[in-house]
Tab-separated table of C-alpha atoms and ligand atoms in Angstrom:
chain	number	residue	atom	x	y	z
A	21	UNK	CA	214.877	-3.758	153.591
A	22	UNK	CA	215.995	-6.763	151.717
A	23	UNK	CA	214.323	-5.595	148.660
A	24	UNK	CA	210.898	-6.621	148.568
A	25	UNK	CA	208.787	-6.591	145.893
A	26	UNK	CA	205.427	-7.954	146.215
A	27	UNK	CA	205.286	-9.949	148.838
A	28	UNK	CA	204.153	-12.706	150.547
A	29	UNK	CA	205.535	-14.053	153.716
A	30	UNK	CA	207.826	-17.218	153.467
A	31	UNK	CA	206.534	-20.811	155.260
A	32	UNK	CA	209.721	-20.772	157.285
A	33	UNK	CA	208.725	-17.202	158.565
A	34	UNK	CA	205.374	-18.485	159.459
A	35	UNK	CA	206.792	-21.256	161.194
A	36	UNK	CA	209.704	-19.733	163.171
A	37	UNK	CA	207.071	-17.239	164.377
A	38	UNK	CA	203.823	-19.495	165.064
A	39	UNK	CA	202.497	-18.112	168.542
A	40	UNK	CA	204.202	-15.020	168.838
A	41	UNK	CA	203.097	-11.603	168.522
A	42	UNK	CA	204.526	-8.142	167.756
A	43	UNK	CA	203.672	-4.535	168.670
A	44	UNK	CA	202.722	-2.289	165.908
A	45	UNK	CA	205.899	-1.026	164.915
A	46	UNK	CA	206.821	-4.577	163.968
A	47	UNK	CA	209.125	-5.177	167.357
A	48	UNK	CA	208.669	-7.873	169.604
A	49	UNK	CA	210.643	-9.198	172.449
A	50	UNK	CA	213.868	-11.445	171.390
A	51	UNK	CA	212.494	-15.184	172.457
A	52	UNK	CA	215.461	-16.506	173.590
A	53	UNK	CA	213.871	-19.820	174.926
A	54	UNK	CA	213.180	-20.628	171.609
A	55	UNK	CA	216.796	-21.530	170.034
A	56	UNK	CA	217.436	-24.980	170.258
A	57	UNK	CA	220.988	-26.488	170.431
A	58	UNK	CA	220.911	-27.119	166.923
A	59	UNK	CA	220.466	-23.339	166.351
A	60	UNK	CA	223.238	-22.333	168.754
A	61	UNK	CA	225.297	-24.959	167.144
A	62	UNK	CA	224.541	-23.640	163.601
A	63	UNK	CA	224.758	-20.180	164.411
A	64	UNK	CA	228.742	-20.947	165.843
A	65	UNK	CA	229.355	-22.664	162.836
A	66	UNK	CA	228.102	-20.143	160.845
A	67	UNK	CA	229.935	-17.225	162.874
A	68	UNK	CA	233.314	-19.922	163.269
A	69	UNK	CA	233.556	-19.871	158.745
A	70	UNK	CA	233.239	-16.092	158.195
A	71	UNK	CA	235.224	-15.111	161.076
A	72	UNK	CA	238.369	-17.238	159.571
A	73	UNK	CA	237.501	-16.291	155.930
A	74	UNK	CA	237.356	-12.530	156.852
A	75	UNK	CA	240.340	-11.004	158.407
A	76	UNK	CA	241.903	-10.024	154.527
A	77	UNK	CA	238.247	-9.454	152.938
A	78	UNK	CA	236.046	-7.589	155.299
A	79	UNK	CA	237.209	-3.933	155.641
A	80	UNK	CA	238.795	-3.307	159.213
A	81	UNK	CA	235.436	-1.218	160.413
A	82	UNK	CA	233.785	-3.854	160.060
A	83	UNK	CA	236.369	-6.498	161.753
A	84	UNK	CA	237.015	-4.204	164.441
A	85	UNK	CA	233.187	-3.985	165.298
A	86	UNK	CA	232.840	-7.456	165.416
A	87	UNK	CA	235.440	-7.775	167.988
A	88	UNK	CA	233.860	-4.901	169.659
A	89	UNK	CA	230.523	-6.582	169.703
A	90	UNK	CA	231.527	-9.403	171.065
A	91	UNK	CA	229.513	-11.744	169.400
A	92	UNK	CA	231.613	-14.687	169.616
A	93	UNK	CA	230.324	-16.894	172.709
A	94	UNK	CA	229.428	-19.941	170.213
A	95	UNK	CA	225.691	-19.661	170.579
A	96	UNK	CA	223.519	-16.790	169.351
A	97	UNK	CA	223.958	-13.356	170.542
A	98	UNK	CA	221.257	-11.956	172.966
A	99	UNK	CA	220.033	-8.144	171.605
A	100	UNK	CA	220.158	-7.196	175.234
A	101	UNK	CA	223.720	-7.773	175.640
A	102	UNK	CA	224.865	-6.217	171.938
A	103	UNK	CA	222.236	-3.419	172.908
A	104	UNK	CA	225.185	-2.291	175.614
A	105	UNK	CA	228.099	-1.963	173.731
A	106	UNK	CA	226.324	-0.861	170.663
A	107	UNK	CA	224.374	2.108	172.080
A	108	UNK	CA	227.699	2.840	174.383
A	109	UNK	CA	229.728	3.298	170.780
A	110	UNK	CA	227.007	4.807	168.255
A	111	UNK	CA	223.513	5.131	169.936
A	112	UNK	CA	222.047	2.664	168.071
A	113	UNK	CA	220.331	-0.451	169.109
A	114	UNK	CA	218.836	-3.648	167.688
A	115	UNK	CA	215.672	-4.561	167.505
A	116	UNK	CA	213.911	-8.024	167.125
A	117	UNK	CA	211.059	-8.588	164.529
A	118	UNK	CA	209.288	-11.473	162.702
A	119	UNK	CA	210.992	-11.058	159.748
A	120	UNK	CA	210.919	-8.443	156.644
A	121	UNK	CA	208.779	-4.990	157.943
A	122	UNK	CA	207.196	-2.762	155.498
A	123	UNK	CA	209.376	0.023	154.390
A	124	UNK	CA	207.914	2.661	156.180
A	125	UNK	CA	208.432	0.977	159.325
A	126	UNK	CA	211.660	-0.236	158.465
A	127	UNK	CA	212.778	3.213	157.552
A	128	UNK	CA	211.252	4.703	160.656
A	129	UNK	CA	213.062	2.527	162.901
A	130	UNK	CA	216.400	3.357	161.012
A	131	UNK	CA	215.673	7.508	161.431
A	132	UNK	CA	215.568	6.387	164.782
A	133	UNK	CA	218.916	4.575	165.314
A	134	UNK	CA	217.147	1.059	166.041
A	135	UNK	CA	218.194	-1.501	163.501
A	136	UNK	CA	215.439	-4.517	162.822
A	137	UNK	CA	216.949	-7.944	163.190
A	138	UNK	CA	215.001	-10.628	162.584
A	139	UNK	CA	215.511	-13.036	165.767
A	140	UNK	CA	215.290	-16.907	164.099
A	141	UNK	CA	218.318	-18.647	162.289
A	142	UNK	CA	217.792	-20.826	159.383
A	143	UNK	CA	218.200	-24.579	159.692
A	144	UNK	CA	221.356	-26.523	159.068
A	145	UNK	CA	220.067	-27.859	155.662
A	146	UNK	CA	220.435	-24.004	154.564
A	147	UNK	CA	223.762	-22.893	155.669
A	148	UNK	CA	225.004	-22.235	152.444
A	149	UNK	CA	221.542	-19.689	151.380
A	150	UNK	CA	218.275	-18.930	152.402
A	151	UNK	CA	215.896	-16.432	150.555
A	152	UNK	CA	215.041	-14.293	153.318
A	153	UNK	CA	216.894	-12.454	155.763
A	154	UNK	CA	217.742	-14.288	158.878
A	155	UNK	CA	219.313	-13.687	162.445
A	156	UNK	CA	222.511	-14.493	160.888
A	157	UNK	CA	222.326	-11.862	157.829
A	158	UNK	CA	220.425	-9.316	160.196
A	159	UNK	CA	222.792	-9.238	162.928
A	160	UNK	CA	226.337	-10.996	161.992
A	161	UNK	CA	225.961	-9.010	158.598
A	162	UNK	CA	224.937	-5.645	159.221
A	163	UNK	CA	225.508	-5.013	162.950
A	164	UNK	CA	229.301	-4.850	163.297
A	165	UNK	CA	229.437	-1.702	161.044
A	166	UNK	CA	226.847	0.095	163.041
A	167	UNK	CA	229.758	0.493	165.881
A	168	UNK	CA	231.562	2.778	163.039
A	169	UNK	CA	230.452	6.260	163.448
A	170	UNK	CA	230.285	7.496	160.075
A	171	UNK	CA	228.744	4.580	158.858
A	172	UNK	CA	226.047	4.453	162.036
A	173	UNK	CA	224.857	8.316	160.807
A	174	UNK	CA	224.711	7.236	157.032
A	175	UNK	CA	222.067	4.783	157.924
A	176	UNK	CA	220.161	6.831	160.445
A	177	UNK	CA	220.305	9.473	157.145
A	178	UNK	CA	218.902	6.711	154.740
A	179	UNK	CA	215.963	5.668	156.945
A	180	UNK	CA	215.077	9.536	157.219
A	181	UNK	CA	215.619	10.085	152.913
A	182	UNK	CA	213.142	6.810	152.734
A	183	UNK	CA	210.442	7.654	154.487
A	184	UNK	CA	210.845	10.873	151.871
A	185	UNK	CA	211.068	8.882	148.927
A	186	UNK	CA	208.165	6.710	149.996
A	187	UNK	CA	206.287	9.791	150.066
A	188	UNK	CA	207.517	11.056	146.899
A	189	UNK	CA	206.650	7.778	144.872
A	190	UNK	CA	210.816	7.335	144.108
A	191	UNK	CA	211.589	4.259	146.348
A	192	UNK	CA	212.887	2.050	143.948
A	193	UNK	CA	215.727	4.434	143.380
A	194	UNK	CA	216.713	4.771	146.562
A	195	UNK	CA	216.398	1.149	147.161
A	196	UNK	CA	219.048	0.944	144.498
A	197	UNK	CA	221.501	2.681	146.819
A	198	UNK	CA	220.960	0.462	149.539
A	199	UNK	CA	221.412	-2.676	147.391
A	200	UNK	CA	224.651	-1.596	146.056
A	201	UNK	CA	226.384	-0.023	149.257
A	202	UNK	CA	224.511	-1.284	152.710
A	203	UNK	CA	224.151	-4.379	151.457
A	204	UNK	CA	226.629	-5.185	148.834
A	205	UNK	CA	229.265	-2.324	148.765
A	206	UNK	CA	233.084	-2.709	148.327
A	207	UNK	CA	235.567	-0.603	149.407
A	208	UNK	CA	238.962	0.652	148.400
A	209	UNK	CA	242.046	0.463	150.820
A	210	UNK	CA	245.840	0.732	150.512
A	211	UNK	CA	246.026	-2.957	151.305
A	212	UNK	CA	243.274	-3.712	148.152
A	213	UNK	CA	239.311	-4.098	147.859
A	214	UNK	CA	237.343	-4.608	151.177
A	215	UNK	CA	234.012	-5.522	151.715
A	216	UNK	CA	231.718	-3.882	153.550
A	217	UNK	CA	228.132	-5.129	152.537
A	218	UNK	CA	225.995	-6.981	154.924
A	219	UNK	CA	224.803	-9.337	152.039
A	220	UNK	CA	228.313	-10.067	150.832
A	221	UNK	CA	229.472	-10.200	154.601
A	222	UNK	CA	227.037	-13.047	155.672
A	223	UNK	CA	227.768	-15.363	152.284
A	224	UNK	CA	230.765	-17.558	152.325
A	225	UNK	CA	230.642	-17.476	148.443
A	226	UNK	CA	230.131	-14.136	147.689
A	227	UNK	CA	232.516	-12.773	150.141
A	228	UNK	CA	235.541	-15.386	147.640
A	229	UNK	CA	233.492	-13.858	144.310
A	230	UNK	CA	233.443	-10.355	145.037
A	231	UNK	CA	236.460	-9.727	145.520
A	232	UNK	CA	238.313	-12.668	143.333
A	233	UNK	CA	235.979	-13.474	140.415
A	234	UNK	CA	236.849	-12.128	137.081
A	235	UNK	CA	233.353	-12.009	136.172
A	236	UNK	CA	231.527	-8.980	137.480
A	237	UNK	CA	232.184	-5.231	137.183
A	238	UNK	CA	233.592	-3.613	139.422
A	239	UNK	CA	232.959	0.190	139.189
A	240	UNK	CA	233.629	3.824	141.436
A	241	UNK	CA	230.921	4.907	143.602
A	242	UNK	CA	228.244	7.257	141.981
A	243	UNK	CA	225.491	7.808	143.281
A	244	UNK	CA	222.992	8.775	140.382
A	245	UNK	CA	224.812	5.940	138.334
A	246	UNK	CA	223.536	3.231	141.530
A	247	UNK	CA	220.491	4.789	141.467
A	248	UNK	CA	219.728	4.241	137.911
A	249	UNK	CA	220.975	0.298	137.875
A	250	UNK	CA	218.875	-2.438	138.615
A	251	UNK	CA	220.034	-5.168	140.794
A	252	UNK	CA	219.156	-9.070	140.875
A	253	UNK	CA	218.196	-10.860	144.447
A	254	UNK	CA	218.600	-13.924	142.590
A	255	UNK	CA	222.499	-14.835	141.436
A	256	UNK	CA	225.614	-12.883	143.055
A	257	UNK	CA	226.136	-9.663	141.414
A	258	UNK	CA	226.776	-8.658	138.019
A	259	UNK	CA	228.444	-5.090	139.151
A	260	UNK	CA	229.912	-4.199	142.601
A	261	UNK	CA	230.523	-0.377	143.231
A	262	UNK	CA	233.403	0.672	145.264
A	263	UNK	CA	233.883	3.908	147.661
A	264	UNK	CA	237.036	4.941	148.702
A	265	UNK	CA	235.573	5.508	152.477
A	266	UNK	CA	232.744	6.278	154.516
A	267	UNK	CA	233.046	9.684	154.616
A	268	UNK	CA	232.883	9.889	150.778
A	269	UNK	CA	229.643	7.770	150.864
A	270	UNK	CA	227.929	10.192	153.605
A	271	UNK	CA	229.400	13.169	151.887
A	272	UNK	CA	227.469	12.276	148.529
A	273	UNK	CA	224.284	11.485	149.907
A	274	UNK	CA	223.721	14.670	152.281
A	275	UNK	CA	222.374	16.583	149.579
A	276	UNK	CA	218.671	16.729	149.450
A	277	UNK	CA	217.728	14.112	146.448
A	278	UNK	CA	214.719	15.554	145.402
A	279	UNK	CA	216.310	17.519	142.488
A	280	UNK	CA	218.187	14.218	142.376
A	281	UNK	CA	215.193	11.854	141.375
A	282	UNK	CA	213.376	14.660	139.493
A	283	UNK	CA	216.310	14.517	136.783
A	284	UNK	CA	217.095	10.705	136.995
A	285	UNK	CA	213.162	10.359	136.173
A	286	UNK	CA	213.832	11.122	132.459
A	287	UNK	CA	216.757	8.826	132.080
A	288	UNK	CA	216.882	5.289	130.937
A	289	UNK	CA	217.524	2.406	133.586
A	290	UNK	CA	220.680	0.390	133.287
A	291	UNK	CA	220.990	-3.318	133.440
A	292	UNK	CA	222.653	-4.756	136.642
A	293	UNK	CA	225.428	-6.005	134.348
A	294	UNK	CA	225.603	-2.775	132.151
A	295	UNK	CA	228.630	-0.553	132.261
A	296	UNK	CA	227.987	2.932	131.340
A	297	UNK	CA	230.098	5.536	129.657
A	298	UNK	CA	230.191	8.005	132.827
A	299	UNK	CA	232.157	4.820	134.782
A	300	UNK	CA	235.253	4.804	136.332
A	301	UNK	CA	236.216	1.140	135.930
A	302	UNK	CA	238.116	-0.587	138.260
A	303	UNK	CA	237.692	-3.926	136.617
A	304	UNK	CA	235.457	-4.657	133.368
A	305	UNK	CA	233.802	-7.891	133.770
A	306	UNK	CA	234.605	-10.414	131.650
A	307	UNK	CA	230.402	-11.671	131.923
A	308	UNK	CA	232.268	-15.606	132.308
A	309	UNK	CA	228.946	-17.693	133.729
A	310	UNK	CA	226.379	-15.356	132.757
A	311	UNK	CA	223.961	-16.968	130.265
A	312	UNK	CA	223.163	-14.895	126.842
A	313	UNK	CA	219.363	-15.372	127.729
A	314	UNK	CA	219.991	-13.756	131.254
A	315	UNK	CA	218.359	-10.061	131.683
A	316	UNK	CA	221.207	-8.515	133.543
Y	413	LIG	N1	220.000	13.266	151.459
Y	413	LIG	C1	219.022	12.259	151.172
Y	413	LIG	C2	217.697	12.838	150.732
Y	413	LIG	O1	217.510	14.017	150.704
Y	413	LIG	C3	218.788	11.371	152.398
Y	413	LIG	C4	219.673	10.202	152.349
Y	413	LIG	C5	220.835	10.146	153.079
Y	413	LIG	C6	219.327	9.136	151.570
Y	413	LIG	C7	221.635	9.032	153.041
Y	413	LIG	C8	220.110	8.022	151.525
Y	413	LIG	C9	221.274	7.964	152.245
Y	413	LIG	O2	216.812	12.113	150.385
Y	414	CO	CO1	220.289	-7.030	154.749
């Protein structure tokens, strides 16, 4: 879930995909024949930048599962192989798809311990950003953390609380929480702030602005608090929030949320560059690069 809202399927998705089919949970077979040279090439020199700008930013879950992947044979990684180590450590598994599934099925195949990667890599002209999730974001981003065991159950839990709050009509809520921790969460160490979100991860820039930049908040983990802040797809963010470790971020989201979202119904949604008077600040934002006219 890379935060759809209505939706309609990029060109490049269209293209990367032209001729192949998938089964109707969205899977389809990995086609490895397809990846030119230029895509291995890309895909080392993609893995080659965050692998040297990491080791000091990423958290060490997330380093260590890289190694323990092994995902570093210069071309791009073959789900079969990953599959191995991956359901040897945590039980999960990857799976390839087109491209962004509908939530249900997304959060099916999560309850399930298999984690949708979509299988193409953008093109050299977009190293630096692409809208949509690719191979690299999928797999380099989010994978590595799936060999921590604490982490691997929190996302199993999530897919099983979505297909709930699908059903209860409260998904953007609990979308929220996956923006702000699976995707873009920080985390607190002894040695300083980590990163552990896949959409930080997979970004040269963000991974320098998130934890450097004087100009977004940075703000304790709380769960109603992320549920109740909108986020933006479209600049880095305006707030990061920060758990201390994985076993506080599993911890607060065992409880059963439907009490949860009937009380946060009633209260008013905060901008994604808001601070609120509940926060524990760890650094106030000083908004530098934000334009006045920007609904944050
Ligand atoms: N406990 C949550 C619920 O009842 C499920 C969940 C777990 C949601 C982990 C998100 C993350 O909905
Ligand atoms: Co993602």
């Amino acid at each position: 879930m890379d935060t759809h809202q209505p939706y309609t399927v990029p060109d490049i998705t269209i293209r990367k995909n032209e001729g192949l089919q998938h089964a109707a949970d969205y899977t389809m077979p990995q086609p490895l024949e397809r990846y030119t040279n230029d895509d291995h090439a890309v895909w080392k020199l993609l893995y080659e930048r965050q692998a040297a700008l990491l080791p000091g930013r990423a958290c060490d879950e997330f380093l260590q599962g890289m190694v323990g992947l092994g995902m570093d044979l210069g071309r791009v990684p073959s789900f079969e192989q990953l599959n191995h180590c991956l359901m040897s450590a945590t039980g999960w598994q990857v799976v390839a798809v087109h491209g962004l599934i509908p939530d249900e099925i997304f959060f099916e195949h999560l309850a399930h311990r298999r984690f949708p990667v979509t299988w193409w890599l953008r093109e050299r002209h977009q190293i630096d950003y692409l809208q949509e999730p690719d191979i690299f974001h999928d797999l380099f981003g989010h994978v590595p953390l799936l060999m921590n065991p604490v982490f691997a159950d929190y996302l199993q839990a999530y897919g099983a609380g979505g297909m709930k709050a699908k059903r209860l009509g409260v998904l953007p809520m609990l979308a929220r929480l996956y923006w702000y921790t699976v995707e873009f969460g920080l985390l607190q160490t002894e040695q300083g702030l980590r990163i552990y979100g896949a959409g930080i991860l997979s970004s040269k820039s963000e991974s320098i602005y998130s934890l450097e930049s004087a100009s977004p908040n940075r703000v304790g983990f709380d769960l109603e608090r992320i549920m109740r802040t909108r986020y933006r797809i479209d600049t880095f963010q305006k707030t990061y929030f920060v758990i201390n470790n994985f076993q506080q971020l599993f911890n607060a989201t065992t409880p059963d949320f439907t009490p949860i979202y009937q009380s946060l119904m009633g209260l008013p949604v905060l901008g994604a560059g808001d601070l609120a008077p509940m926060d524990q600040v760890i650094q106030c934002g000083n908004r530098e690069g934000w334009s006045d006219t920007e609904d944050v």
